Coordinates of C-alpha atoms in Angstrom, one line a residue:
M22 CA -69.5 -52.1 -2.4
S23 CA -68.2 -49.1 -4.6
S24 CA -67.5 -45.4 -3.4
P25 CA -70.1 -42.9 -4.2
S26 CA -69.0 -40.8 -7.4
N27 CA -67.5 -37.6 -6.7
R28 CA -67.0 -34.4 -8.8
G29 CA -64.7 -31.3 -9.0
V30 CA -63.5 -28.5 -10.7
V31 CA -60.1 -29.0 -12.3
F32 CA -57.6 -26.6 -13.3
K33 CA -56.8 -27.5 -17.0
G34 CA -54.2 -24.5 -17.8
P35 CA -54.4 -20.8 -17.9
G36 CA -57.8 -19.5 -18.4
K37 CA -59.2 -23.2 -18.0
V38 CA -61.2 -25.2 -15.3
A39 CA -63.5 -28.1 -16.0
I40 CA -66.1 -30.0 -13.8
E41 CA -64.8 -33.3 -13.8
S42 CA -65.0 -36.8 -12.1
I43 CA -62.7 -37.3 -9.5
A44 CA -61.6 -40.0 -7.1
F45 CA -64.1 -40.3 -3.8
P46 CA -61.7 -39.5 -1.2
E47 CA -60.1 -41.9 1.4
L48 CA -59.5 -41.7 4.6
A49 CA -55.6 -42.0 3.8
L50 CA -52.5 -40.1 3.4
G51 CA -50.7 -41.8 0.7
K52 CA -50.4 -45.4 1.9
R53 CA -51.2 -44.8 5.5
K54 CA -54.6 -44.5 7.1
C55 CA -55.8 -41.3 8.2
D56 CA -57.6 -42.2 11.4
H57 CA -57.8 -38.5 12.7
G58 CA -59.5 -37.3 9.4
V59 CA -63.1 -36.9 8.2
I60 CA -65.0 -37.1 4.7
L61 CA -67.2 -34.2 4.3
K62 CA -69.9 -33.5 1.9
V63 CA -69.5 -30.4 0.7
I64 CA -72.4 -27.7 1.5
T65 CA -70.4 -25.0 0.3
T66 CA -67.6 -24.4 -1.5
N67 CA -66.4 -20.8 -2.7
I68 CA -64.5 -19.5 -5.5
C69 CA -61.3 -17.1 -4.0
G70 CA -59.1 -14.5 -5.6
S71 CA -56.3 -16.8 -4.8
D72 CA -57.6 -19.6 -7.0
Q73 CA -57.9 -16.8 -9.5
H74 CA -54.5 -16.2 -9.7
M75 CA -53.8 -20.0 -10.6
V76 CA -56.4 -20.2 -13.1
R77 CA -54.9 -16.8 -15.1
G78 CA -51.6 -19.0 -15.2
R79 CA -50.0 -16.5 -12.6
T80 CA -48.5 -19.4 -10.2
T81 CA -46.8 -22.8 -11.0
A82 CA -50.0 -24.7 -10.5
P83 CA -50.1 -28.2 -12.2
E84 CA -52.6 -29.1 -14.7
G85 CA -55.1 -31.5 -13.1
L86 CA -54.9 -29.7 -9.8
V87 CA -58.7 -29.8 -7.9
L88 CA -59.1 -26.5 -6.8
G89 CA -60.7 -25.0 -3.5
H90 CA -59.9 -24.2 0.1
E91 CA -62.8 -22.5 1.2
I92 CA -64.8 -25.5 2.4
T93 CA -68.1 -26.1 4.5
G94 CA -70.0 -29.3 5.1
V95 CA -71.4 -32.3 6.9
I96 CA -69.3 -35.2 8.2
V97 CA -70.3 -38.4 6.7
E98 CA -67.7 -40.5 7.7
A99 CA -65.2 -40.2 10.5
G100 CA -61.8 -41.9 11.1
R101 CA -61.6 -44.1 14.3
D102 CA -59.1 -41.6 16.2
V103 CA -61.8 -38.7 15.7
E104 CA -63.2 -38.0 19.2
F105 CA -65.1 -34.8 19.4
L106 CA -67.3 -34.8 16.1
N107 CA -69.7 -37.1 14.7
V108 CA -71.1 -38.1 11.5
G109 CA -73.6 -35.3 11.2
D110 CA -72.0 -32.4 12.5
V111 CA -71.9 -29.2 9.9
C112 CA -68.6 -27.8 10.0
S113 CA -66.3 -24.9 8.7
V114 CA -63.0 -26.1 7.4
P115 CA -60.1 -23.5 7.8
F116 CA -58.0 -23.3 4.6
N117 CA -55.1 -23.8 6.6
I118 CA -54.3 -27.3 7.0
A119 CA -52.7 -27.7 10.5
C120 CA -51.4 -30.6 12.3
G121 CA -52.4 -29.3 16.0
R122 CA -48.9 -30.5 17.5
C123 CA -46.0 -28.7 15.8
R124 CA -44.3 -26.0 17.6
N125 CA -46.2 -23.5 15.5
C126 CA -49.5 -24.9 15.7
K127 CA -49.3 -25.0 19.7
S128 CA -48.5 -21.0 19.1
G129 CA -51.6 -20.4 17.1
L130 CA -49.7 -19.9 14.0
T131 CA -52.0 -22.9 12.2
G132 CA -51.1 -20.9 8.9
I133 CA -47.6 -21.8 8.9
C134 CA -47.8 -25.6 10.3
L135 CA -44.3 -27.6 10.3
N136 CA -45.7 -31.2 9.5
V137 CA -48.3 -31.1 6.4
N138 CA -46.2 -29.7 4.0
P139 CA -42.8 -31.4 2.9
A140 CA -41.7 -28.1 0.7
R141 CA -42.4 -25.6 3.2
P142 CA -44.4 -24.4 6.3
G143 CA -47.9 -23.9 5.9
A144 CA -50.6 -26.0 3.4
A145 CA -54.0 -25.5 1.9
Y146 CA -56.4 -27.3 -0.1
G147 CA -56.1 -27.3 -3.8
Y148 CA -53.4 -24.8 -3.9
V149 CA -50.1 -24.7 -5.4
D150 CA -46.9 -25.5 -3.2
M151 CA -49.3 -26.0 -0.3
G152 CA -48.6 -29.8 0.0
G153 CA -50.5 -31.3 -2.4
W154 CA -54.0 -31.9 -0.8
V155 CA -56.8 -32.3 -2.6
G156 CA -59.0 -29.1 -3.1
G157 CA -63.0 -28.9 -2.0
Q158 CA -64.5 -27.4 -4.8
A159 CA -66.1 -30.4 -5.1
E160 CA -68.9 -32.9 -4.1
Y161 CA -66.6 -34.5 -1.3
V162 CA -63.6 -33.8 0.6
M163 CA -61.0 -35.4 2.9
V164 CA -60.0 -33.1 5.7
P165 CA -57.1 -34.3 8.0
Y166 CA -56.7 -33.7 11.7
A167 CA -60.2 -33.0 11.8
D168 CA -60.9 -32.5 15.7
F169 CA -58.1 -29.7 15.9
N170 CA -59.1 -28.0 12.1
L171 CA -62.8 -28.4 12.0
L172 CA -65.2 -25.5 13.4
K173 CA -68.6 -27.2 14.4
F174 CA -71.5 -25.3 14.3
P175 CA -73.7 -25.3 17.4
N176 CA -77.0 -26.1 15.6
A177 CA -77.3 -27.6 11.9
D178 CA -80.8 -26.3 11.1
Q179 CA -79.4 -22.7 12.4
A180 CA -76.4 -23.1 10.2
M181 CA -78.3 -24.0 7.1
E182 CA -80.4 -20.6 7.6
K183 CA -77.2 -18.8 7.8
I184 CA -75.0 -20.6 5.6
R185 CA -74.5 -17.7 3.1
D186 CA -72.7 -16.0 5.8
L187 CA -71.1 -18.9 7.5
T188 CA -69.5 -20.1 4.5
L189 CA -67.0 -16.9 4.4
L190 CA -65.5 -18.3 7.6
S191 CA -63.3 -20.9 6.0
D192 CA -61.2 -18.0 4.3
I193 CA -62.0 -14.2 3.4
F194 CA -64.3 -13.2 6.5
P195 CA -61.0 -14.1 9.1
T196 CA -58.6 -13.2 6.1
G197 CA -60.3 -9.4 6.1
F198 CA -60.3 -9.3 9.8
H199 CA -56.7 -10.6 10.5
G200 CA -55.9 -7.8 8.0
C201 CA -57.5 -5.2 9.9
V202 CA -56.3 -6.5 13.6
T203 CA -52.6 -6.6 12.3
A204 CA -53.2 -2.7 11.0
G205 CA -54.3 -1.9 14.1
V206 CA -58.0 -1.0 13.4
G207 CA -59.8 -0.3 16.7
P208 CA -62.4 2.4 17.9
G209 CA -62.0 5.7 16.4
S210 CA -59.4 4.7 13.7
T211 CA -59.3 5.9 9.9
V212 CA -58.5 2.9 8.0
Y213 CA -57.9 2.6 4.1
I214 CA -58.4 -0.6 2.3
A215 CA -57.0 -1.5 -0.9
G216 CA -59.0 -3.1 -3.1
A217 CA -62.6 -4.0 -3.2
G218 CA -62.5 -7.7 -4.2
P219 CA -64.3 -10.3 -1.7
V220 CA -61.2 -10.0 0.7
G221 CA -61.1 -6.2 0.5
L222 CA -65.2 -6.1 1.2
A223 CA -64.5 -8.5 3.9
A224 CA -61.9 -6.4 5.4
A225 CA -63.9 -3.2 5.2
A226 CA -67.0 -5.0 7.2
S227 CA -64.4 -6.1 9.8
A228 CA -63.1 -2.5 10.2
H229 CA -66.8 -1.8 10.7
L230 CA -67.0 -4.3 13.3
L231 CA -63.9 -3.4 15.0
G232 CA -65.3 0.1 15.5
A233 CA -63.2 2.2 12.9
A234 CA -64.2 5.7 12.5
C235 CA -64.1 5.8 8.8
V236 CA -63.3 3.0 6.2
I237 CA -62.0 4.2 2.8
V238 CA -62.0 1.4 0.3
G239 CA -59.8 2.3 -3.3
D240 CA -60.6 0.0 -6.2
M241 CA -60.4 0.8 -10.2
I242 CA -63.6 -1.2 -10.7
D243 CA -67.1 1.0 -10.5
D244 CA -69.3 -1.7 -9.6
R245 CA -67.2 -3.0 -6.7
L246 CA -66.6 0.6 -5.1
E247 CA -70.4 1.0 -5.3
Q248 CA -70.6 -2.6 -3.2
A249 CA -68.2 -1.1 -0.8
R250 CA -70.6 2.1 -0.1
S251 CA -73.8 0.1 0.1
F252 CA -72.4 -0.6 3.6
G253 CA -71.2 2.6 4.4
C254 CA -67.6 3.1 3.2
E255 CA -66.1 5.8 1.5
T256 CA -64.6 5.3 -1.5
I257 CA -61.6 5.9 -3.8
D258 CA -61.6 5.7 -7.4
L259 CA -58.1 4.9 -8.6
K260 CA -58.6 5.2 -12.3
K261 CA -58.3 9.0 -11.5
D262 CA -55.3 10.6 -12.2
M263 CA -55.1 12.3 -8.7
P264 CA -52.5 11.7 -6.0
M265 CA -54.0 9.6 -3.2
E266 CA -53.2 12.1 -0.8
D267 CA -55.4 14.6 -2.0
Q268 CA -58.2 12.2 -2.1
L269 CA -57.9 11.1 1.2
E270 CA -57.9 14.8 2.6
A271 CA -61.0 15.6 0.6
I272 CA -62.7 12.4 3.0
L273 CA -60.8 13.1 6.2
G274 CA -59.0 16.8 6.1
E275 CA -55.9 14.9 6.7
R276 CA -53.6 13.1 4.1
E277 CA -52.8 10.0 6.0
V278 CA -54.5 7.2 7.8
D279 CA -54.1 5.1 10.8
C280 CA -54.2 2.0 9.5
F281 CA -53.8 0.5 6.0
V282 CA -54.6 -2.8 4.5
D283 CA -53.6 -4.3 1.2
C284 CA -56.2 -6.9 -0.2
V285 CA -54.8 -6.6 -3.7
G286 CA -51.4 -8.5 -3.9
F287 CA -49.0 -9.1 -6.5
E288 CA -51.1 -8.8 -9.6
A289 CA -51.5 -5.0 -8.8
H290 CA -52.2 -2.1 -11.1
G291 CA -50.7 1.3 -11.4
C292 CA -52.9 4.1 -10.2
G293 CA -54.1 6.7 -12.8
C294 CA -53.5 7.3 -16.2
N295 CA -51.4 3.8 -15.7
H296 CA -54.1 1.8 -14.5
S297 CA -54.3 -0.6 -17.3
H298 CA -50.2 -1.5 -16.4
E299 CA -49.0 -4.1 -14.1
A300 CA -47.2 -2.5 -11.0
P301 CA -46.8 -5.4 -8.4
A302 CA -45.2 -3.1 -5.5
T303 CA -47.6 -0.1 -6.0
V304 CA -49.8 -1.1 -3.2
L305 CA -47.1 -1.3 -0.7
N306 CA -45.3 1.9 -1.6
S307 CA -49.1 3.7 -1.2
A308 CA -49.3 2.0 1.9
M309 CA -45.7 3.6 3.5
Q310 CA -46.7 6.9 1.5
V311 CA -50.1 7.2 3.1
T312 CA -49.9 5.7 6.7
R313 CA -49.2 7.8 9.3
A314 CA -45.8 7.5 11.2
G315 CA -46.2 4.5 13.8
G316 CA -49.0 3.1 11.9
S317 CA -49.4 -0.5 10.8
I318 CA -49.9 -2.1 7.4
G319 CA -51.9 -5.5 7.4
I320 CA -51.0 -7.4 4.2
P321 CA -53.7 -10.3 3.7
G322 CA -53.1 -9.8 -0.3
L323 CA -50.9 -12.5 -1.7
Y324 CA -47.6 -12.3 -2.8
V325 CA -45.7 -15.3 -4.2
T326 CA -42.2 -16.5 -4.5
E327 CA -42.9 -17.4 -8.3
D328 CA -45.0 -15.8 -11.0
P329 CA -44.4 -16.8 -14.7
G330 CA -46.6 -14.2 -15.7
A331 CA -44.7 -11.1 -14.0
V332 CA -43.8 -7.9 -15.9
D333 CA -40.1 -8.4 -15.0
D334 CA -37.3 -11.0 -13.9
A335 CA -37.4 -9.9 -10.8
A336 CA -41.0 -10.0 -10.0
K337 CA -41.2 -13.3 -11.3
V338 CA -39.3 -14.5 -8.2
G339 CA -41.1 -12.2 -6.0
A340 CA -38.4 -9.6 -5.6
L341 CA -40.5 -6.1 -5.9
S342 CA -38.9 -2.6 -6.0
M343 CA -40.1 -1.0 -2.7
R344 CA -39.3 2.2 -1.3
F345 CA -38.5 0.3 2.1
G346 CA -36.5 3.1 3.4
L347 CA -39.6 5.3 3.5
G348 CA -41.5 2.4 5.8
W349 CA -38.2 2.5 7.9
A350 CA -38.3 5.9 8.8
K351 CA -41.9 6.5 9.5
S352 CA -41.8 3.5 12.2
H353 CA -44.2 1.5 10.2
S354 CA -44.9 -2.1 11.0
F355 CA -45.7 -5.0 8.5
H356 CA -47.8 -7.7 8.9
T357 CA -47.8 -10.5 5.9
G358 CA -48.9 -13.9 5.5
Q359 CA -51.8 -16.2 5.3
C360 CA -54.3 -15.6 8.0
P361 CA -54.0 -18.3 11.1
V362 CA -58.0 -18.9 10.6
M363 CA -58.4 -20.6 13.7
K364 CA -57.3 -17.5 15.7
Y365 CA -60.7 -16.0 14.5
H366 CA -63.1 -18.3 13.3
R367 CA -65.2 -18.9 16.1
N368 CA -65.6 -15.5 17.5
L369 CA -66.7 -14.6 13.8
M370 CA -69.0 -17.6 13.7
Q371 CA -70.9 -16.0 16.9
A372 CA -70.6 -12.2 15.2
I373 CA -72.9 -13.8 12.4
L374 CA -74.9 -15.8 14.7
F375 CA -75.9 -13.0 16.8
E376 CA -76.2 -11.0 14.0
K377 CA -73.7 -8.4 14.6
I378 CA -72.5 -8.6 10.7
D379 CA -74.1 -9.2 7.6
I380 CA -70.9 -10.5 5.8
A381 CA -72.5 -12.5 3.2
K382 CA -74.5 -8.7 2.1
A383 CA -71.0 -7.1 2.4
V384 CA -69.2 -9.1 0.0
N385 CA -72.6 -9.6 -2.3
V386 CA -72.7 -13.8 -2.2
Q387 CA -73.8 -15.3 -5.5
M388 CA -75.0 -18.7 -5.2
I389 CA -74.4 -21.0 -8.1
N390 CA -74.5 -24.7 -8.7
L391 CA -71.0 -27.0 -9.6
D392 CA -71.5 -26.8 -13.4
Q393 CA -71.7 -23.2 -13.2
A394 CA -68.2 -22.9 -11.6
P395 CA -66.3 -22.0 -14.9
K396 CA -68.4 -19.4 -15.7
G397 CA -68.3 -18.0 -11.8
Y398 CA -64.4 -18.2 -12.7
A399 CA -64.7 -16.1 -15.7
D400 CA -67.3 -13.5 -14.3
F401 CA -64.9 -13.3 -11.2
D402 CA -61.9 -12.9 -13.8
G403 CA -63.8 -9.8 -15.3
G404 CA -64.2 -7.5 -12.0
A405 CA -67.8 -9.0 -10.9
A406 CA -68.7 -7.4 -7.7
K407 CA -69.7 -10.5 -6.4
K408 CA -68.6 -13.5 -4.0
F409 CA -69.2 -17.0 -5.9
V410 CA -70.2 -19.6 -3.5
I411 CA -70.8 -23.2 -4.9
D412 CA -73.9 -25.3 -4.0
P413 CA -72.6 -28.7 -5.5
H414 CA -75.4 -30.6 -4.0
G415 CA -78.3 -28.3 -4.1
S416 CA -78.6 -28.7 -0.7
V417 CA -78.4 -24.9 0.1
A418 CA -80.9 -24.1 -2.9
A419 CA -83.1 -26.4 -1.1

């Protein structure tokens, strides 16, 4: 009996993705069986800004890579060693692939699992240098270590009703929340969010959930700033040739914030009259400039070790010109790295199910079908104030 067909979003070189037939997933890791894995029929799979870095040609991603690390699906096959999940369960897939057995996983550091990527700690689906795992912007995908990795939703019908929100649990909602937690956001705090892309908007919504008194979002795209204002954020237009401290003072009455969250990363551009020029350290330097002494800076925005499209030779290997002495002098705390999704996703699921947050509305989820993915990538690259979510089987539309 032949396997069902499968199609996925494939990276074809800088600026190009295509929908192609790909192999149907097997419960296998190389030549050995993957009895701890499951095969999911994908319900939703999202386009991420991290994917966009690869598609722009700003990483060493190989052509032919099946993209996608933000996955929600229903189990259609389970390996022999899967004990606590069943065929038919609807689950969220953390973008981190984690074994659950190594010292980092046992400490809750699932973003830097030691056993799932021969090249370095940490792995993800469909991403450069992250272990070679097949991505989930597809109709079907294999998930290893399923009992440990997957978050089962309590009720499948309820999950489908809330799927536009729940699909964000695989990455951007926990990532934005993690950025805020590591920046020290809490009741009454003032927060600056750098970047109003989907992760920045998710961080802003998370800051509200955590009780921030004032959430300020900075960006250069008018539609994204308008989206941030739609759920109660103050905004700063970084195209203006006006010092950020002056703009903060106009909002807060003071020139610093308690907490700073970098949701931009290494493709940052200079502010004001230099906004068309790339300046990869500009957000980090701004963070040290406008965060109060003793404050914390959360950095969920992506920084890379290899960037072939960087503005200079130093940036091509991730060496940025930071004014680190200022951060040292102000006793700042910096928190970097991938979000350990499992640390947060169950509680954030509860916040969604009990309607404590409307995260899909905050990030402006736009549903598309699999064949519309190339246009979704193009629109996202053009600065659309939307989070594109692919519905590969038409199950959400139905």
